[in-house]
Short mmCIF file of C-alpha atoms in Angstrom, two decimals:
data_model
loop_
_atom_site.label_atom_id
_atom_site.label_comp_id
_atom_site.label_asym_id
_atom_site.label_seq_id
_atom_site.Cartn_x
_atom_site.Cartn_y
_atom_site.Cartn_z
CA MET A 51 -261.45 -2.90 98.23
CA PHE A 52 -260.78 0.67 99.36
CA GLU A 53 -261.38 0.04 102.89
CA GLN A 54 -258.86 -2.94 102.53
CA LEU A 55 -256.53 -0.34 101.16
CA LYS A 56 -257.08 2.13 103.98
CA LYS A 57 -256.92 -0.91 106.29
CA LEU A 58 -253.82 -2.01 105.30
CA GLY A 59 -252.17 1.34 105.09
CA LYS A 60 -253.12 1.32 109.03
CA LEU A 61 -251.74 -1.62 109.24
CA LYS A 62 -248.28 -0.22 108.26
CA LYS A 63 -248.59 2.42 110.36
CA VAL A 64 -248.82 0.01 113.33
CA GLN A 65 -245.83 -2.06 112.09
CA ASP A 66 -243.65 1.22 111.95
CA SER A 67 -245.04 2.48 115.07
CA LEU A 68 -243.91 -1.03 116.79
CA LYS A 69 -240.49 -0.70 114.95
CA GLU A 70 -239.93 2.18 116.46
CA LYS A 71 -240.48 0.97 120.27
CA GLU A 72 -237.98 -0.49 122.55
CA VAL A 73 -238.70 -2.57 125.77
CA GLU A 74 -235.67 -2.29 128.47
CA ILE A 75 -235.59 -4.63 131.11
CA GLU A 76 -233.01 -4.36 133.99
CA ARG A 77 -232.08 -6.45 137.19
CA GLN A 78 -229.25 -6.87 139.27
CA GLY A 79 -227.27 -4.32 137.01
CA VAL A 80 -228.20 -6.67 134.09
CA ARG A 81 -229.99 -5.07 131.17
CA VAL A 82 -231.42 -5.86 127.94
CA VAL A 83 -232.69 -3.75 125.35
CA ILE A 84 -235.19 -5.03 122.26
CA ASN A 85 -236.96 -3.22 119.50
CA GLY A 86 -240.65 -3.80 118.06
CA ASN A 87 -238.75 -6.27 115.62
CA PHE A 88 -237.52 -8.20 118.51
CA GLU A 89 -233.91 -7.36 117.72
CA ILE A 90 -231.53 -6.98 120.67
CA VAL A 91 -230.49 -3.03 120.74
CA GLU A 92 -228.23 -3.51 123.75
CA VAL A 93 -227.15 -5.78 126.51
CA LYS A 94 -225.23 -4.83 129.51
CA LEU A 95 -223.77 -7.32 132.09
CA ASN A 96 -222.96 -6.98 135.68
CA PRO A 97 -219.01 -8.07 136.57
CA GLU A 98 -219.97 -8.01 140.07
CA ILE A 99 -222.33 -11.59 139.87
CA SER A 100 -221.59 -14.93 138.81
CA GLN A 101 -221.74 -15.84 135.23
CA GLU A 102 -224.39 -18.39 135.89
CA GLU A 103 -226.34 -15.62 137.62
CA GLN A 104 -226.14 -13.53 134.65
CA GLU A 105 -227.18 -15.85 132.61
CA ARG A 106 -230.26 -16.76 134.61
CA ILE A 107 -230.93 -13.11 134.72
CA LEU A 108 -230.35 -12.48 130.96
CA ARG A 109 -232.51 -15.30 130.05
CA ASP A 110 -235.58 -14.06 132.31
CA CYS A 111 -235.01 -10.09 130.91
CA PHE A 112 -235.33 -11.37 127.50
CA ASN A 113 -238.17 -13.52 127.82
CA GLN A 114 -240.09 -10.70 129.72
CA ALA A 115 -238.90 -7.92 127.04
CA ILE A 116 -240.53 -10.25 124.70
CA GLU A 117 -243.55 -10.45 126.24
CA LYS A 118 -243.96 -7.37 126.66
CA ILE A 119 -243.33 -6.40 122.89
CA LYS A 120 -245.77 -9.15 122.09
CA MET A 121 -248.77 -7.39 124.24
CA ASP A 122 -247.80 -4.11 123.07
CA ALA A 123 -248.26 -5.40 119.37
CA VAL A 124 -251.61 -6.96 120.59
CA ARG A 125 -252.81 -3.87 121.71
CA GLU A 126 -251.58 -1.88 118.50
CA PHE A 127 -253.15 -4.24 116.33
CA GLN A 128 -256.64 -4.73 118.47
CA SER A 129 -257.14 -0.82 117.97
CA LEU A 130 -257.28 -1.47 114.18
CA ILE A 131 -260.34 -3.41 114.68
#
């Protein structure tokens, strides 16, 4: 039972650590920042490129940032095993 409580404590520490992480992806002046809770922290657009291009870049940046956060989370949780 105490071992399970220890694991829960470690899990909480990992969750707190992930909350503090931020991932920033930037392409062609379009930037997104997402935290470890998958919350959008910042979005910066580039007015010099078309709306259609910005939308494509934003989608790609968000997807890349989310994937990076997922991979970071997997590594953190694997460290508990």
